[in-house]
Amino acid sequence: MADDSGQDKTEAPSSKRLDDARRKGQVPRSRELNTFVTLIVSAAFFFFTGHQMTDGLMAMMKNQFQLDRQEIFDPATIIQHLQTALFDGLLVILPLMLVLLIVDLLTPVLMGGWNFSSEAYEPKFSKLNPLTGIKKIIGIQGLIELVKAIIKVILIGWVSWTVFMLHFDEFMGLSRLPLPQALQLMADVITLSLLIVSAAMLVLVAIDVPYQLWHHHEQLKMTKQDVRDEAKESEGSPEVKGRIRQLQMQASQRRMMEAVPKADVIVTNPTHFAVALQYSPEQAGAPILVAKGVDLMAAQIRNIALANKVTLVAAPGLARALYYSTELDHEIPRGLFLAVAQVLAYVFQLRAAVQNGWSKPVPPTDVAVPDEFRH
């Protein structure tokens, strides 16, 4: 089967598509399964409570239909007896009605589960389109439903006719039996008929349930384009995600550049890498990397540092180690403490020399970097 785009629906429905279909009320259902469960429960109910029902009907008839001459010719009394008989009869069959109501509520659990969808009850003008209705009737699904209905009528009709013929003599003799025996016989025949019809329906259920599950799955299958579109919808299109990443990167770069003037030192490669460190001796903790970059970004960091008189120290190995091992706004790793301490000691000595007019210290020329941090 192909959709409007000309692509075959070859992909299994995704969990999102299944959830959307369920929200719209599209779940697998089998009418034959509902009918079968209703018949078998009714048969079981008659088997276990048929005698009580016939006794109740018998008591109702005795109480309401045994009238004397005066009551027979009194219209008001007749109406009162009919009303009472109707009420008593409803009380007799009320348990069966309640059981069938519960069965109708519980049967959906067997296939598709309970599903309450407000969207399924929303008015849609497309449902009023006669062309849509005709397509459903004369389409493949309509033909399948017609064949199922014909098979059901033939099967149930044949079973019912067979049961009737087996009990033909008993039916013909009902008029000669006392009323209690006639009612009891009818209850037994109804129970047997329901059991046999239920067994016949089981054949249809065994065919219809797998078909409905397969048909529901086929209806929800997706084309490859559907899968791609759903991925874009759930995860965002690559263009939007790329734009978001670009904006995030720009914001991160702005924060870095704003942090460079507050840094204590810029460790450089000296041309390709630049790493800005900030350290406060009064606060516990290791130095923090507040900015880093390579090539053009490194050049921008150096320019801002020079403009704000932040000390630059050329330590190629340490600059690369800090760049690759430390995330932005994180403390430097423990293995680089000694190397960074050499650089910071020089920076603090340089500050003191400038403030007091002393001779400037010699910059560190051989900052040792552990082997595991070498790049």
Short mmCIF file of C-alpha atoms in Angstrom, two decimals:
data_model
loop_
_atom_site.label_atom_id
_atom_site.label_comp_id
_atom_site.label_asym_id
_atom_site.label_seq_id
_atom_site.Cartn_x
_atom_site.Cartn_y
_atom_site.Cartn_z
CA MET A 1 0.00 0.00 0.00
CA ALA A 2 1.34 3.42 -0.86
CA ASP A 3 0.52 6.77 0.64
CA ASP A 4 0.08 10.11 -1.14
CA SER A 5 3.84 10.62 -1.43
CA GLY A 6 4.21 7.45 -3.45
CA GLN A 7 6.32 5.75 -0.81
CA ASP A 8 5.49 2.31 0.50
CA LYS A 9 4.67 1.95 4.16
CA THR A 10 7.42 -0.47 5.07
CA GLU A 11 8.38 0.74 8.56
CA ALA A 12 6.81 -0.54 11.77
CA PRO A 13 4.82 2.11 13.67
CA SER A 14 6.83 3.95 16.29
CA SER A 15 5.77 4.21 19.91
CA LYS A 16 4.80 7.85 19.32
CA ARG A 17 2.58 6.89 16.39
CA LEU A 18 0.93 4.18 18.48
CA ASP A 19 0.36 6.63 21.33
CA ASP A 20 -1.10 9.23 18.95
CA ALA A 21 -3.42 6.62 17.44
CA ARG A 22 -4.57 5.54 20.89
CA ARG A 23 -5.22 9.15 21.85
CA LYS A 24 -7.44 9.43 18.76
CA GLY A 25 -9.34 6.27 19.72
CA GLN A 26 -7.65 4.02 17.15
CA VAL A 27 -7.12 0.72 18.95
CA PRO A 28 -7.61 -2.85 17.71
CA ARG A 29 -11.12 -4.15 18.36
CA SER A 30 -12.94 -7.37 17.46
CA ARG A 31 -16.74 -7.41 17.45
CA GLU A 32 -16.64 -11.18 17.18
CA LEU A 33 -14.65 -11.39 20.42
CA ASN A 34 -17.19 -9.19 22.20
CA THR A 35 -20.06 -11.31 20.88
CA PHE A 36 -18.33 -14.55 21.89
CA VAL A 37 -17.63 -13.37 25.45
CA THR A 38 -21.22 -12.13 25.81
CA LEU A 39 -22.64 -15.48 24.62
CA ILE A 40 -20.38 -17.65 26.75
CA VAL A 41 -21.05 -15.57 29.88
CA SER A 42 -24.78 -15.68 29.19
CA ALA A 43 -24.61 -19.46 28.80
CA ALA A 44 -22.72 -19.80 32.07
CA PHE A 45 -25.20 -17.52 33.81
CA PHE A 46 -28.16 -19.58 32.58
CA PHE A 47 -26.40 -22.81 33.54
CA PHE A 48 -25.86 -21.73 37.15
CA THR A 49 -28.93 -19.54 37.75
CA GLY A 50 -31.44 -20.76 35.16
CA HIS A 51 -33.54 -22.54 37.78
CA GLN A 52 -33.73 -19.43 39.94
CA MET A 53 -34.82 -17.34 36.95
CA THR A 54 -37.53 -19.79 35.94
CA ASP A 55 -38.72 -19.99 39.56
CA GLY A 56 -38.86 -16.20 39.70
CA LEU A 57 -40.83 -16.01 36.46
CA MET A 58 -43.16 -18.74 37.69
CA ALA A 59 -43.78 -16.90 40.96
CA MET A 60 -44.44 -13.69 39.03
CA MET A 61 -47.01 -15.41 36.79
CA LYS A 62 -48.78 -17.04 39.73
CA ASN A 63 -48.99 -13.81 41.66
CA GLN A 64 -50.00 -11.54 38.82
CA PHE A 65 -51.89 -13.66 36.27
CA GLN A 66 -54.17 -15.75 38.53
CA LEU A 67 -57.16 -13.43 38.65
CA ASP A 68 -60.74 -13.90 39.76
CA ARG A 69 -63.74 -12.83 37.70
CA GLN A 70 -64.09 -9.44 39.35
CA GLU A 71 -60.44 -8.53 38.72
CA ILE A 72 -60.66 -9.67 35.10
CA PHE A 73 -63.45 -7.20 34.34
CA ASP A 74 -61.79 -4.31 36.23
CA PRO A 75 -59.47 -2.40 33.81
CA ALA A 76 -57.70 -0.58 36.66
CA THR A 77 -56.84 -3.86 38.38
CA ILE A 78 -55.59 -5.41 35.13
CA ILE A 79 -53.27 -2.44 34.52
CA GLN A 80 -51.99 -2.63 38.09
CA HIS A 81 -51.23 -6.35 37.72
CA LEU A 82 -49.45 -5.74 34.39
CA GLN A 83 -47.32 -3.01 35.94
CA THR A 84 -46.38 -5.21 38.87
CA ALA A 85 -45.65 -8.15 36.54
CA LEU A 86 -43.39 -5.94 34.43
CA PHE A 87 -41.51 -4.75 37.52
CA ASP A 88 -41.17 -8.30 38.93
CA GLY A 89 -39.98 -9.58 35.54
CA LEU A 90 -37.33 -6.88 35.37
CA LEU A 91 -36.15 -7.86 38.84
CA VAL A 92 -35.80 -11.47 37.67
CA ILE A 93 -33.61 -10.58 34.67
CA LEU A 94 -31.80 -7.70 36.40
CA PRO A 95 -28.85 -9.89 37.53
CA LEU A 96 -28.33 -11.05 33.93
CA MET A 97 -28.44 -7.46 32.68
CA LEU A 98 -25.90 -6.35 35.30
CA VAL A 99 -23.58 -9.25 34.46
CA LEU A 100 -23.73 -8.42 30.74
CA LEU A 101 -23.06 -4.75 31.50
CA ILE A 102 -19.95 -5.70 33.47
CA VAL A 103 -18.88 -8.03 30.66
CA ASP A 104 -19.24 -5.23 28.10
CA LEU A 105 -17.06 -2.99 30.26
CA LEU A 106 -14.37 -5.62 30.87
CA THR A 107 -14.19 -7.24 27.41
CA PRO A 108 -12.09 -4.40 25.85
CA VAL A 109 -9.29 -5.33 28.27
CA LEU A 110 -8.81 -8.56 26.28
CA MET A 111 -7.89 -6.67 23.12
CA GLY A 112 -6.66 -3.11 22.93
CA GLY A 113 -7.43 -2.30 26.56
CA TRP A 114 -9.64 0.46 27.87
CA ASN A 115 -9.37 3.64 25.89
CA PHE A 116 -11.30 6.84 26.57
CA SER A 117 -10.61 9.33 23.78
CA SER A 118 -12.26 12.73 23.61
CA GLU A 119 -10.92 13.23 20.07
CA ALA A 120 -12.93 10.25 18.84
CA TYR A 121 -16.17 12.04 19.80
CA GLU A 122 -15.27 15.42 18.35
CA PRO A 123 -17.55 16.39 15.43
CA LYS A 124 -15.80 16.14 12.09
CA PHE A 125 -17.46 17.26 8.86
CA SER A 126 -15.37 14.71 6.95
CA LYS A 127 -17.46 11.99 8.60
CA LEU A 128 -20.55 13.46 6.93
CA ASN A 129 -19.01 13.20 3.47
CA PRO A 130 -21.05 10.56 1.57
CA LEU A 131 -18.09 9.76 -0.70
CA THR A 132 -16.01 8.77 2.33
CA GLY A 133 -18.80 6.50 3.54
CA ILE A 134 -19.19 4.89 0.10
CA LYS A 135 -15.44 4.23 -0.08
CA LYS A 136 -15.59 2.46 3.27
CA ILE A 137 -18.51 0.32 2.11
CA ILE A 138 -17.13 -0.72 -1.26
CA GLY A 139 -13.47 -0.81 -0.22
CA ILE A 140 -11.42 -3.84 0.83
CA GLN A 141 -12.29 -3.41 4.50
CA GLY A 142 -16.00 -3.13 3.71
CA LEU A 143 -15.83 -6.30 1.61
CA ILE A 144 -14.08 -8.15 4.43
CA GLU A 145 -16.72 -7.03 6.95
CA LEU A 146 -19.46 -8.16 4.53
CA VAL A 147 -17.90 -11.60 4.16
CA LYS A 148 -17.56 -11.87 7.94
CA ALA A 149 -21.22 -10.92 8.41
CA ILE A 150 -22.35 -13.49 5.83
CA ILE A 151 -20.26 -16.22 7.44
CA LYS A 152 -21.59 -15.27 10.87
CA VAL A 153 -25.22 -15.39 9.70
CA ILE A 154 -24.72 -18.72 7.93
CA LEU A 155 -22.83 -20.27 10.85
CA ILE A 156 -25.17 -19.10 13.59
CA GLY A 157 -28.23 -19.83 11.44
CA TRP A 158 -27.04 -23.37 10.75
CA VAL A 159 -26.23 -23.99 14.41
CA SER A 160 -29.57 -22.56 15.54
CA TRP A 161 -31.48 -24.64 12.98
CA THR A 162 -29.61 -27.78 14.06
CA VAL A 163 -30.43 -27.16 17.72
CA PHE A 164 -34.05 -26.49 16.84
CA MET A 165 -34.37 -29.70 14.86
CA LEU A 166 -32.72 -31.73 17.64
CA HIS A 167 -35.33 -30.44 20.09
CA PHE A 168 -38.22 -30.24 17.63
CA ASP A 169 -40.37 -32.79 19.44
CA GLU A 170 -39.75 -31.09 22.77
CA PHE A 171 -40.77 -27.71 21.34
CA MET A 172 -43.93 -29.20 19.89
CA GLY A 173 -44.79 -30.71 23.25
CA LEU A 174 -44.35 -27.55 25.31
CA SER A 175 -48.05 -26.75 25.19
CA ARG A 176 -48.90 -30.09 26.83
CA LEU A 177 -46.44 -29.64 29.74
CA PRO A 178 -47.18 -27.90 33.02
CA LEU A 179 -45.90 -24.34 33.06
CA PRO A 180 -43.01 -24.96 35.54
CA GLN A 181 -41.71 -27.87 33.44
CA ALA A 182 -42.12 -25.88 30.21
CA LEU A 183 -40.13 -22.94 31.61
CA GLN A 184 -37.43 -25.26 32.90
CA LEU A 185 -37.17 -26.99 29.53
CA MET A 186 -36.87 -23.64 27.75
CA ALA A 187 -34.08 -22.57 30.14
CA ASP A 188 -32.18 -25.79 29.43
CA VAL A 189 -32.58 -25.37 25.66
CA ILE A 190 -31.48 -21.73 25.82
CA THR A 191 -28.38 -22.71 27.82
CA LEU A 192 -27.50 -25.47 25.35
CA SER A 193 -28.11 -23.19 22.37
CA LEU A 194 -25.88 -20.47 23.79
CA LEU A 195 -23.09 -22.97 24.45
CA ILE A 196 -23.25 -24.39 20.93
CA VAL A 197 -23.43 -20.93 19.31
CA SER A 198 -20.50 -19.82 21.48
CA ALA A 199 -18.47 -22.78 20.26
CA ALA A 200 -19.32 -21.84 16.68
CA MET A 201 -18.36 -18.21 17.33
CA LEU A 202 -15.00 -19.37 18.65
CA VAL A 203 -14.05 -20.24 15.06
CA LEU A 204 -14.75 -16.67 13.94
CA VAL A 205 -12.90 -15.23 16.94
CA ALA A 206 -9.82 -17.32 16.15
CA ILE A 207 -9.80 -15.75 12.66
CA ASP A 208 -10.94 -12.22 13.45
CA VAL A 209 -8.67 -11.37 16.41
CA PRO A 210 -5.36 -12.01 14.57
CA TYR A 211 -6.75 -10.22 11.52
CA GLN A 212 -7.76 -7.12 13.51
CA LEU A 213 -4.34 -6.94 15.17
CA TRP A 214 -2.62 -7.28 11.79
CA HIS A 215 -4.92 -4.73 10.14
CA HIS A 216 -4.38 -2.20 12.96
CA HIS A 217 -0.60 -2.64 12.62
CA GLU A 218 -0.78 -2.23 8.84
CA GLN A 219 -2.86 0.94 9.12
CA LEU A 220 -0.26 2.55 11.38
CA LYS A 221 2.82 1.49 9.41
CA MET A 222 5.03 4.37 8.29
CA THR A 223 7.00 5.36 5.24
CA LYS A 224 10.67 6.18 5.58
CA GLN A 225 9.74 9.85 5.15
CA ASP A 226 7.26 9.55 8.03
CA VAL A 227 10.06 8.22 10.24
CA ARG A 228 12.34 11.11 9.28
CA ASP A 229 9.60 13.69 9.82
CA GLU A 230 8.77 12.25 13.22
CA ALA A 231 12.44 12.32 14.22
CA LYS A 232 12.61 15.97 13.20
CA GLU A 233 9.45 16.77 15.14
CA SER A 234 10.58 15.03 18.32
CA GLU A 235 14.26 15.99 18.25
CA GLY A 236 14.14 19.21 16.24
CA SER A 237 15.32 19.81 12.70
CA PRO A 238 19.11 19.87 12.09
CA GLU A 239 18.87 23.52 11.01
CA VAL A 240 17.20 24.58 14.25
CA LYS A 241 19.54 22.46 16.37
CA GLY A 242 22.54 23.90 14.54
CA ARG A 243 21.28 27.44 15.09
CA ILE A 244 20.74 26.72 18.80
CA ARG A 245 24.27 25.33 19.12
CA GLN A 246 25.62 28.40 17.33
CA LEU A 247 23.78 30.75 19.69
CA GLN A 248 24.96 28.74 22.70
CA MET A 249 28.54 28.92 21.46
CA GLN A 250 28.30 32.66 20.91
CA ALA A 251 26.90 33.15 24.41
CA SER A 252 29.68 31.01 25.85
CA GLN A 253 32.30 33.01 23.98
CA ARG A 254 30.85 36.28 25.26
CA ARG A 255 30.99 34.98 28.83
CA MET A 256 34.60 33.90 28.30
CA MET A 257 35.64 37.26 26.94
CA GLU A 258 33.95 39.02 29.86
CA ALA A 259 35.89 36.77 32.27
CA VAL A 260 39.34 37.37 30.69
CA PRO A 261 39.92 40.82 32.31
CA LYS A 262 39.29 39.23 35.74
CA ALA A 263 41.79 36.40 35.17
CA ASP A 264 45.11 36.25 37.04
CA VAL A 265 47.13 34.80 34.19
CA ILE A 266 46.87 33.76 30.53
CA VAL A 267 48.89 30.64 29.76
CA THR A 268 49.77 30.61 26.05
CA ASN A 269 51.31 28.29 23.47
CA PRO A 270 52.26 31.15 22.68
CA THR A 271 50.39 31.46 19.30
CA HIS A 272 47.89 28.62 18.91
CA PHE A 273 46.54 28.13 22.47
CA ALA A 274 45.46 30.50 25.21
CA VAL A 275 44.03 29.54 28.62
CA ALA A 276 42.84 32.04 31.26
CA LEU A 277 43.12 31.02 34.93
CA GLN A 278 41.64 32.69 37.98
CA TYR A 279 42.78 31.94 41.52
CA SER A 280 41.88 33.44 44.86
CA PRO A 281 44.24 32.46 47.70
CA GLU A 282 41.62 33.53 50.26
CA GLN A 283 39.14 30.92 49.02
CA ALA A 284 39.58 27.20 49.29
CA GLY A 285 39.87 25.30 46.05
CA ALA A 286 42.08 25.00 43.00
CA PRO A 287 42.50 27.60 40.23
CA ILE A 288 39.56 27.80 37.82
CA LEU A 289 39.75 27.89 34.03
CA VAL A 290 37.59 30.86 32.98
CA ALA A 291 38.41 31.04 29.26
CA LYS A 292 40.20 29.02 26.61
CA GLY A 293 40.62 29.03 22.86
CA VAL A 294 42.74 28.08 19.87
CA ASP A 295 44.00 30.12 16.92
CA LEU A 296 41.61 33.06 16.35
CA MET A 297 39.89 32.66 19.71
CA ALA A 298 43.29 32.42 21.40
CA ALA A 299 44.35 35.64 19.69
CA GLN A 300 41.21 37.40 20.95
CA ILE A 301 41.90 36.21 24.50
CA ARG A 302 45.50 37.51 24.31
CA ASN A 303 44.38 40.89 22.92
CA ILE A 304 41.79 41.39 25.67
CA ALA A 305 44.36 40.33 28.28
CA LEU A 306 46.93 42.81 26.99
CA ALA A 307 44.32 45.59 26.91
CA ASN A 308 43.45 44.86 30.55
CA LYS A 309 47.06 44.32 31.70
CA VAL A 310 46.56 40.62 32.51
CA THR A 311 49.88 38.75 32.65
CA LEU A 312 50.67 36.37 29.78
CA VAL A 313 52.99 33.43 30.43
CA ALA A 314 54.32 31.32 27.58
CA ALA A 315 54.18 27.64 28.63
CA PRO A 316 53.30 25.58 25.51
CA GLY A 317 52.99 22.17 27.18
CA LEU A 318 50.92 23.48 30.09
CA ALA A 319 48.65 25.52 27.80
CA ARG A 320 47.79 22.44 25.72
CA ALA A 321 47.35 20.28 28.84
CA LEU A 322 44.95 22.79 30.43
CA TYR A 323 42.99 23.23 27.18
CA TYR A 324 42.33 19.52 26.69
CA SER A 325 41.91 18.43 30.32
CA THR A 326 39.78 21.17 31.87
CA GLU A 327 36.23 22.30 31.04
CA LEU A 328 35.17 25.92 31.17
CA ASP A 329 34.46 27.19 34.71
CA HIS A 330 35.94 24.01 36.24
CA GLU A 331 38.90 23.58 38.57
CA ILE A 332 42.14 22.35 37.05
CA PRO A 333 42.96 18.66 37.60
CA ARG A 334 45.09 17.66 40.57
CA GLY A 335 47.89 16.43 38.31
CA LEU A 336 48.53 19.98 37.05
CA PHE A 337 48.64 21.66 40.47
CA LEU A 338 52.44 21.86 40.61
CA ALA A 339 52.84 23.20 37.09
CA VAL A 340 50.16 25.87 37.59
CA ALA A 341 51.65 26.77 41.00
CA GLN A 342 54.94 27.64 39.25
CA VAL A 343 53.11 29.99 36.90
CA LEU A 344 51.01 31.63 39.63
CA ALA A 345 54.07 32.09 41.84
CA TYR A 346 55.71 34.01 39.03
CA VAL A 347 52.56 36.13 38.52
CA PHE A 348 52.28 37.07 42.20
CA GLN A 349 56.03 37.87 42.35
CA LEU A 350 55.67 40.05 39.28
CA ARG A 351 52.78 41.98 40.86
CA ALA A 352 54.75 42.56 44.03
CA ALA A 353 57.79 43.72 42.02
CA VAL A 354 55.72 46.19 40.02
CA GLN A 355 54.02 47.60 43.14
CA ASN A 356 57.27 48.00 45.11
CA GLY A 357 59.63 48.96 42.26
CA TRP A 358 61.68 45.78 42.60
CA SER A 359 63.41 44.06 39.73
CA LYS A 360 61.08 41.79 37.78
CA PRO A 361 61.40 38.03 38.30
CA VAL A 362 62.43 35.72 35.50
CA PRO A 363 59.47 33.97 33.80
CA PRO A 364 59.41 30.16 34.18
CA THR A 365 60.96 28.55 31.13
CA ASP A 366 60.64 24.86 31.91
CA VAL A 367 57.22 24.08 33.37
CA ALA A 368 57.01 20.32 33.89
CA VAL A 369 53.75 18.65 32.73
CA PRO A 370 53.01 15.02 33.73
CA ASP A 371 53.07 12.52 30.87
CA GLU A 372 49.35 11.72 31.10
CA PHE A 373 48.53 15.37 30.30
CA ARG A 374 50.85 15.77 27.33
CA HIS A 375 49.22 16.45 23.95
#
